[in-house]
Tab-separated table of C-alpha atoms and ligand atoms in Angstrom:
chain	number	residue	atom	x	y	z
A	1	MET	CA	-53.525	2.750	66.477
A	2	LYS	CA	-54.344	6.289	63.963
A	3	LYS	CA	-51.517	7.812	62.976
A	4	ILE	CA	-48.186	7.046	62.487
A	5	GLY	CA	-45.113	8.707	62.008
A	6	VAL	CA	-42.112	7.122	58.953
A	7	LEU	CA	-38.934	9.091	58.109
A	8	THR	CA	-35.831	8.477	56.695
A	9	SER	CA	-32.121	9.470	58.087
A	10	GLY	CA	-28.849	9.138	58.029
A	11	GLY	CA	-27.199	8.503	54.710
A	12	ASP	CA	-29.661	8.052	51.957
A	13	SER	CA	-29.688	4.560	51.218
A	14	PRO	CA	-30.821	2.136	47.599
A	15	GLY	CA	-33.826	0.845	49.153
A	16	MET	CA	-35.511	3.111	51.352
A	17	ASN	CA	-38.251	4.163	49.428
A	18	ALA	CA	-39.234	0.243	48.742
A	19	CYS	CA	-40.077	-0.142	52.731
A	20	LEU	CA	-41.629	3.649	53.228
A	21	ARG	CA	-43.602	1.952	50.039
A	22	ALA	CA	-44.264	-0.440	52.662
A	23	VAL	CA	-44.982	1.613	55.616
A	24	VAL	CA	-47.367	3.514	54.186
A	25	ARG	CA	-49.035	0.627	52.317
A	26	THR	CA	-50.222	-1.812	55.099
A	27	ALA	CA	-50.940	1.307	57.313
A	28	VAL	CA	-53.155	2.674	55.064
A	29	HIS	CA	-54.782	-1.387	54.567
A	30	HIS	CA	-55.032	-1.033	58.189
A	31	ASN	CA	-57.410	2.502	58.145
A	32	ILE	CA	-54.116	4.284	59.898
A	33	GLU	CA	-53.132	7.563	58.231
A	34	VAL	CA	-49.612	8.544	57.241
A	35	LEU	CA	-46.768	11.117	58.155
A	36	GLY	CA	-44.174	12.038	55.842
A	37	PHE	CA	-41.438	13.855	57.837
A	38	LEU	CA	-39.489	15.620	55.454
A	39	ARG	CA	-35.458	15.092	54.965
A	40	GLY	CA	-35.411	12.525	58.460
A	41	TYR	CA	-35.651	14.178	62.355
A	42	GLU	CA	-34.562	18.309	60.725
A	43	GLY	CA	-38.723	17.245	59.787
A	44	VAL	CA	-39.508	16.493	63.187
A	45	ILE	CA	-38.400	19.537	64.575
A	46	ASP	CA	-39.261	21.664	62.342
A	47	ASN	CA	-42.137	19.802	61.880
A	48	LYS	CA	-42.452	19.636	58.209
A	49	TYR	CA	-43.689	16.967	56.332
A	50	ASN	CA	-47.110	15.333	53.982
A	51	ILE	CA	-49.175	13.108	55.021
A	52	LEU	CA	-48.858	10.087	52.748
A	53	THR	CA	-51.280	7.461	50.817
A	54	THR	CA	-51.317	5.287	48.723
A	55	THR	CA	-50.814	6.733	45.401
A	56	SER	CA	-47.985	9.097	46.700
A	57	VAL	CA	-45.704	6.089	46.922
A	58	SER	CA	-47.019	4.529	43.831
A	59	GLY	CA	-44.151	4.348	41.440
A	60	ILE	CA	-41.452	4.591	43.901
A	61	ILE	CA	-40.218	0.899	44.522
A	62	GLN	CA	-37.211	0.680	41.714
A	63	ARG	CA	-35.668	4.379	42.743
A	64	GLY	CA	-33.285	4.400	44.667
A	65	GLY	CA	-32.158	7.815	47.253
A	66	THR	CA	-35.075	8.754	49.819
A	67	ILE	CA	-38.317	10.684	47.948
A	68	LEU	CA	-38.588	11.958	51.857
A	69	LYS	CA	-35.199	12.794	51.703
A	70	THR	CA	-32.903	13.002	54.404
A	71	ALA	CA	-30.695	14.654	56.713
A	72	ARG	CA	-27.244	13.835	59.442
A	73	SER	CA	-29.630	16.172	61.792
A	74	GLU	CA	-27.089	18.799	63.458
A	75	ARG	CA	-29.887	20.016	65.183
A	76	PHE	CA	-31.376	16.809	66.945
A	77	ARG	CA	-27.725	15.807	68.201
A	78	THR	CA	-28.888	18.759	70.571
A	79	ASP	CA	-31.219	18.476	73.762
A	80	GLU	CA	-32.911	21.257	72.204
A	81	GLY	CA	-33.509	19.871	68.935
A	82	VAL	CA	-35.153	16.457	70.356
A	83	LYS	CA	-37.150	17.962	73.207
A	84	THR	CA	-38.320	20.609	70.711
A	85	ALA	CA	-39.320	16.934	68.051
A	86	ALA	CA	-40.742	15.034	71.395
A	87	LYS	CA	-42.904	18.498	71.668
A	88	ASN	CA	-44.160	18.623	68.156
A	89	LEU	CA	-45.063	14.337	68.389
A	90	LYS	CA	-46.851	15.553	70.948
A	91	GLU	CA	-48.892	17.129	70.047
A	92	LEU	CA	-49.345	15.766	66.073
A	93	LYS	CA	-50.910	13.066	68.475
A	94	LEU	CA	-48.440	10.396	67.099
A	95	ASP	CA	-49.268	6.384	67.794
A	96	GLY	CA	-45.692	5.552	66.608
A	97	LEU	CA	-43.322	6.726	64.371
A	98	VAL	CA	-40.896	4.745	61.949
A	99	ILE	CA	-37.236	5.089	61.300
A	100	ILE	CA	-35.940	3.845	58.443
A	101	GLY	CA	-31.926	4.783	59.460
A	102	GLY	CA	-28.731	3.440	60.732
A	103	ASP	CA	-26.537	3.617	63.769
A	104	GLY	CA	-27.125	6.920	64.098
A	105	SER	CA	-30.234	6.990	63.163
A	106	PHE	CA	-31.695	4.737	66.193
A	107	ARG	CA	-28.954	6.292	68.807
A	108	GLY	CA	-31.295	9.328	67.596
A	109	ALA	CA	-34.443	7.437	68.141
A	110	ILE	CA	-33.302	6.052	71.882
A	111	GLU	CA	-32.765	9.797	72.918
A	112	LEU	CA	-36.300	10.853	71.118
A	113	SER	CA	-38.245	8.183	73.994
A	114	LYS	CA	-36.496	9.370	77.007
A	115	HIS	CA	-38.297	12.743	75.816
A	116	TYR	CA	-41.164	10.983	74.864
A	117	ASN	CA	-42.562	8.030	75.066
A	118	ILE	CA	-44.159	6.765	71.674
A	119	PRO	CA	-43.793	3.822	70.409
A	120	ILE	CA	-40.519	3.569	67.738
A	121	VAL	CA	-39.615	1.274	65.319
A	122	GLY	CA	-36.847	1.019	63.504
A	123	CYS	CA	-35.832	-0.552	59.581
A	124	ALA	CA	-32.608	-1.050	59.051
A	125	GLY	CA	-31.355	1.592	56.060
A	126	THR	CA	-27.466	1.343	55.391
A	127	ILE	CA	-25.538	1.367	52.445
A	128	ASP	CA	-22.945	-0.403	55.254
A	129	ASN	CA	-24.655	-3.846	56.977
A	130	ASP	CA	-23.449	-3.113	60.353
A	131	LEU	CA	-26.159	-3.136	62.298
A	132	VAL	CA	-26.273	-6.272	64.845
A	133	GLY	CA	-29.507	-7.964	64.286
A	134	THR	CA	-29.465	-8.465	60.888
A	135	ASP	CA	-28.555	-10.285	58.229
A	136	PHE	CA	-28.437	-7.565	55.456
A	137	THR	CA	-29.582	-3.898	55.949
A	138	ILE	CA	-31.070	-2.159	53.004
A	139	GLY	CA	-28.849	-1.303	50.579
A	140	TYR	CA	-26.424	-3.464	51.735
A	141	ASP	CA	-26.885	-5.509	48.688
A	142	THR	CA	-27.064	-3.027	45.594
A	143	ALA	CA	-24.162	-1.664	46.949
A	144	ILE	CA	-21.910	-4.806	46.813
A	145	ASN	CA	-23.335	-5.341	43.729
A	146	THR	CA	-22.434	-1.639	42.603
A	147	VAL	CA	-19.029	-2.169	43.578
A	148	VAL	CA	-18.684	-5.941	41.888
A	149	GLU	CA	-19.890	-4.062	38.274
A	150	ALA	CA	-16.458	-1.406	38.984
A	151	LEU	CA	-14.364	-3.806	39.864
A	152	ASP	CA	-15.173	-5.777	36.981
A	153	LYS	CA	-15.058	-3.020	34.437
A	154	ILE	CA	-10.949	-1.995	36.688
A	155	ARG	CA	-9.894	-5.725	36.123
A	156	ASP	CA	-10.400	-5.491	32.046
A	157	THR	CA	-8.046	-2.383	31.893
A	158	ALA	CA	-5.472	-3.292	35.251
A	159	GLU	CA	-5.013	-7.169	32.891
A	160	SER	CA	-5.027	-5.016	29.713
A	161	HIS	CA	-1.998	-3.138	31.597
A	162	ASP	CA	-0.321	-5.177	33.513
A	163	ARG	CA	-1.339	-3.056	37.264
A	164	VAL	CA	-2.373	-3.112	40.554
A	165	PHE	CA	-5.665	-1.233	41.649
A	166	VAL	CA	-5.794	-0.204	44.825
A	167	ILE	CA	-10.252	0.789	45.396
A	168	GLU	CA	-11.366	2.551	48.102
A	169	VAL	CA	-14.626	1.084	48.795
A	170	MET	CA	-17.563	3.024	51.575
A	171	GLY	CA	-17.472	1.645	55.441
A	172	ARG	CA	-16.850	4.105	58.105
A	173	ASP	CA	-16.294	1.833	60.394
A	174	ALA	CA	-17.364	-1.777	58.917
A	175	GLY	CA	-15.187	-3.995	56.009
A	176	LEU	CA	-18.889	-5.533	55.064
A	177	ILE	CA	-18.852	-3.630	51.692
A	178	ALA	CA	-15.407	-5.125	51.143
A	179	LEU	CA	-15.272	-7.948	51.729
A	180	ARG	CA	-17.801	-9.361	49.435
A	181	SER	CA	-17.234	-7.389	46.583
A	182	ALA	CA	-13.200	-8.715	46.846
A	183	ILE	CA	-14.979	-12.264	47.153
A	184	ALA	CA	-16.561	-11.442	44.366
A	185	SER	CA	-15.059	-9.209	42.071
A	186	GLY	CA	-11.571	-12.335	42.577
A	187	ALA	CA	-9.809	-9.152	43.990
A	188	GLU	CA	-6.168	-10.348	45.667
A	189	GLY	CA	-5.794	-8.194	48.822
A	190	LEU	CA	-8.327	-6.827	50.691
A	191	LEU	CA	-8.300	-4.107	53.878
A	192	VAL	CA	-10.422	-3.820	56.883
A	193	PRO	CA	-11.142	-2.159	60.096
A	194	GLU	CA	-12.082	-5.581	61.866
A	195	LEU	CA	-8.576	-7.582	60.852
A	196	LYS	CA	-5.867	-5.694	62.216
A	197	ARG	CA	-2.027	-6.031	60.911
A	198	ASP	CA	-3.569	-7.102	57.685
A	199	VAL	CA	-0.830	-3.934	56.000
A	200	ASN	CA	1.500	-6.406	57.114
A	201	SER	CA	-0.028	-9.513	55.232
A	202	LEU	CA	-0.992	-7.715	52.374
A	203	LEU	CA	3.103	-6.369	52.187
A	204	ASP	CA	3.867	-10.011	52.203
A	205	LYS	CA	1.719	-11.435	49.484
A	206	ILE	CA	2.753	-8.891	47.359
A	207	LYS	CA	6.445	-10.499	47.321
A	208	ASN	CA	4.680	-13.612	46.017
A	209	TRP	CA	3.050	-11.343	42.924
A	210	ARG	CA	5.525	-10.410	41.212
A	211	THR	CA	5.194	-14.171	39.367
A	212	SER	CA	1.636	-14.908	39.597
A	213	LYS	CA	-1.146	-13.202	38.245
A	214	SER	CA	-0.932	-9.579	36.033
A	215	SER	CA	-2.794	-7.615	37.146
A	216	LYS	CA	-3.905	-7.426	40.630
A	217	ILE	CA	-6.967	-5.542	42.893
A	218	VAL	CA	-6.645	-4.376	46.156
A	219	VAL	CA	-9.132	-3.359	48.156
A	220	VAL	CA	-8.889	-0.850	50.871
A	221	ALA	CA	-12.563	-0.111	53.647
A	222	GLU	CA	-11.847	3.758	53.864
A	223	GLY	CA	-12.679	3.346	58.041
A	224	ASP	CA	-9.215	0.682	57.387
A	225	GLU	CA	-6.639	1.735	60.073
A	226	SER	CA	-3.919	2.113	56.157
A	227	GLY	CA	-5.830	6.263	55.894
A	228	GLY	CA	-7.029	4.579	52.694
A	229	ALA	CA	-6.444	3.611	49.300
A	230	TYR	CA	-3.636	6.464	48.649
A	231	LYS	CA	-1.624	5.286	51.618
A	232	VAL	CA	-1.746	1.280	50.874
A	233	ALA	CA	-1.089	2.275	46.925
A	234	ASP	CA	2.274	4.473	48.369
A	235	LEU	CA	2.962	1.551	50.676
A	236	ILE	CA	2.883	-1.324	47.695
A	237	LYS	CA	4.970	1.771	45.999
A	238	ALA	CA	7.539	1.778	48.508
A	239	ASN	CA	7.891	-1.940	48.568
A	240	CYS	CA	7.485	-3.571	45.605
A	241	PRO	CA	8.565	-0.101	43.694
A	242	GLU	CA	8.598	-1.622	40.300
A	243	PHE	CA	4.378	-1.881	40.474
A	244	ASP	CA	2.455	0.378	37.976
A	245	ILE	CA	0.118	1.574	40.135
A	246	ARG	CA	-3.508	3.425	40.279
A	247	VAL	CA	-5.782	4.591	42.676
A	248	THR	CA	-9.936	4.686	42.493
A	249	VAL	CA	-11.952	5.712	45.527
A	250	LEU	CA	-15.494	4.501	44.502
A	251	GLY	CA	-17.079	6.866	46.803
A	252	HIS	CA	-21.376	8.044	46.716
A	253	ILE	CA	-21.841	5.802	43.403
A	254	GLN	CA	-21.820	2.962	46.186
A	255	ARG	CA	-25.363	5.116	47.524
A	256	GLY	CA	-27.335	4.729	44.325
A	257	GLY	CA	-29.000	3.053	41.848
A	258	ASN	CA	-32.250	0.711	41.133
A	259	PRO	CA	-32.428	-1.400	43.787
A	260	THR	CA	-31.514	-4.844	43.214
A	261	CYS	CA	-34.285	-7.461	43.299
A	262	MET	CA	-33.119	-9.148	46.761
A	263	GLU	CA	-33.314	-5.074	47.942
A	264	ARG	CA	-36.802	-4.510	47.383
A	265	VAL	CA	-38.021	-7.918	48.522
A	266	ASN	CA	-36.357	-7.419	52.007
A	267	ALA	CA	-37.147	-3.926	52.640
A	268	SER	CA	-40.747	-4.634	51.643
A	269	LEU	CA	-40.666	-6.856	54.183
A	270	LEU	CA	-39.591	-4.379	56.384
A	271	GLY	CA	-41.404	-1.891	55.690
A	272	TYR	CA	-44.777	-4.366	55.892
A	273	ASN	CA	-43.691	-5.870	59.503
A	274	ALA	CA	-42.689	-2.532	61.444
A	275	VAL	CA	-46.078	-1.822	60.801
A	276	THR	CA	-47.717	-4.823	62.095
A	277	ALA	CA	-44.819	-4.981	64.941
A	278	LEU	CA	-46.036	-0.918	66.114
A	279	LEU	CA	-49.640	-2.698	66.433
A	280	GLY	CA	-48.172	-6.122	68.190
A	281	GLY	CA	-47.366	-3.216	70.421
A	282	HIS	CA	-43.080	-2.992	69.912
A	283	LYS	CA	-40.836	-0.587	70.867
A	284	ASN	CA	-38.099	0.877	70.059
A	285	GLU	CA	-37.016	-2.044	68.609
A	286	MET	CA	-34.743	-2.906	65.151
A	287	ILE	CA	-37.017	-5.084	62.469
A	288	GLY	CA	-34.366	-7.367	60.460
A	289	ILE	CA	-34.347	-10.229	58.719
A	290	ILE	CA	-32.013	-13.422	60.255
A	291	ASP	CA	-32.220	-16.806	58.026
A	292	LYS	CA	-35.400	-15.656	56.531
A	293	LYS	CA	-37.181	-14.635	59.462
A	294	ILE	CA	-38.131	-11.303	61.191
A	295	ILE	CA	-36.022	-10.907	64.183
A	296	TYR	CA	-36.407	-8.109	66.722
A	297	THR	CA	-33.428	-5.900	68.008
A	298	PRO	CA	-33.296	-3.341	71.365
A	299	PHE	CA	-32.254	-0.054	70.004
A	300	GLU	CA	-28.940	-0.500	72.240
A	301	LYS	CA	-28.043	-3.683	71.098
A	302	ALA	CA	-29.121	-3.041	67.454
A	303	VAL	CA	-26.441	0.026	67.537
A	304	LYS	CA	-22.677	-2.186	68.639
A	305	HIS	CA	-19.988	-2.336	66.471
A	306	ILE	CA	-19.948	-5.311	64.886
A	307	GLU	CA	-16.347	-6.356	66.142
A	308	GLU	CA	-15.891	-9.458	63.939
A	309	LEU	CA	-16.501	-10.551	59.986
A	310	ASN	CA	-17.916	-13.721	59.570
A	311	PRO	CA	-14.756	-16.016	59.943
A	312	ASP	CA	-15.025	-18.238	57.105
A	313	LEU	CA	-16.310	-15.789	54.641
A	314	VAL	CA	-12.278	-14.338	55.048
A	315	LYS	CA	-10.406	-17.617	55.633
A	316	MET	CA	-12.539	-18.523	51.931
A	317	MET	CA	-10.820	-15.445	51.431
A	318	GLU	CA	-7.261	-15.838	51.981
A	319	VAL	CA	-7.285	-19.510	50.797
A	320	LEU	CA	-9.882	-18.054	47.379
A	321	SER	CA	-6.772	-15.021	46.445
A	322	SER	CA	-3.639	-16.600	47.232
B	1	F6P	O1	-23.444	5.233	56.444
B	1	F6P	C1	-22.910	4.830	55.270
B	1	F6P	C2	-22.138	5.411	54.093
B	1	F6P	O2	-22.861	5.407	52.714
B	1	F6P	C3	-20.315	5.518	54.950
B	1	F6P	O3	-20.310	4.111	53.397
B	1	F6P	C4	-20.336	6.475	54.354
B	1	F6P	O4	-19.041	6.496	55.248
B	1	F6P	C5	-21.139	7.527	54.968
B	1	F6P	O5	-22.072	6.817	54.538
B	1	F6P	C6	-20.886	8.970	54.266
B	1	F6P	O6	-21.621	10.054	54.587
B	1	F6P	P1	-21.497	11.333	53.672
B	1	F6P	O7	-22.536	11.340	52.779
B	1	F6P	O8	-23.044	12.211	54.941
B	1	F6P	O9	-20.847	11.727	53.548
């Protein structure tokens, strides 16, 4: 193996730089040249890349975002875009490609490999943690810590005013950010897409609130069927007009910031193992970590939607927040 490519794709996530650094330095260790494509698949279509060396990735392990930049490439969703990307990769004579991204990026990798049979491996990079075949995706740990810090601050003001806060967190189709941050911040309510009919149970719970704690926090995942924090706040207001309610949508603050220690180590492990996986003949697989072990999951399986949250955590949340 002489030359590989690497790119970051989809929504950025803290730890992508740490992963990239590990990919580059592991490849250099094995005398492999690394081409870093800019702006995800856009860079492959436009043949825009930089040759990455050990020094190109110096001083980035602690930085959020991605130095390669990223994109949700619309052109790569077209047949023409994928064909152009495949042609460019062939002409560059790459022996392998590392994709750092989420489900959309891995679906793109599946399409790409239909046109050019280059070995591709993926490092799970998304704050949503919604990929099958890994306990944690790159960015998730940092994102939940960012959310918890925000919720702690909101608790101070909520408690001072005896208010109810409805907080919307990211998670387009998944409630994993919402669940862990709700548990860690002692939130009273949780609304996530994986648990159906939960608005009704939240309203039941609210009726008992009147006699207990003076501040309440309800965490809503953006993908929940309730339609988001403002709609939930309206619903609570309609049922309990006496509550003083405020809404905070945390938004993209969840995607930025310095990665946590755990993030940096896990992202490095994924990047390091991506290169050794290519050397070992793996292809079309995502590298993940389950129970501290490196696991390889075919892209087709990795992108399957996670339908269920950990039932033990859900039950514990119910008990502890009652
Ligand atoms: O996929 C990660 C994520 O942060 C989701 O939680 C969120 O719905 C989405 O990206 C937002 O994407 P964009 O920054 O492209 O609006």
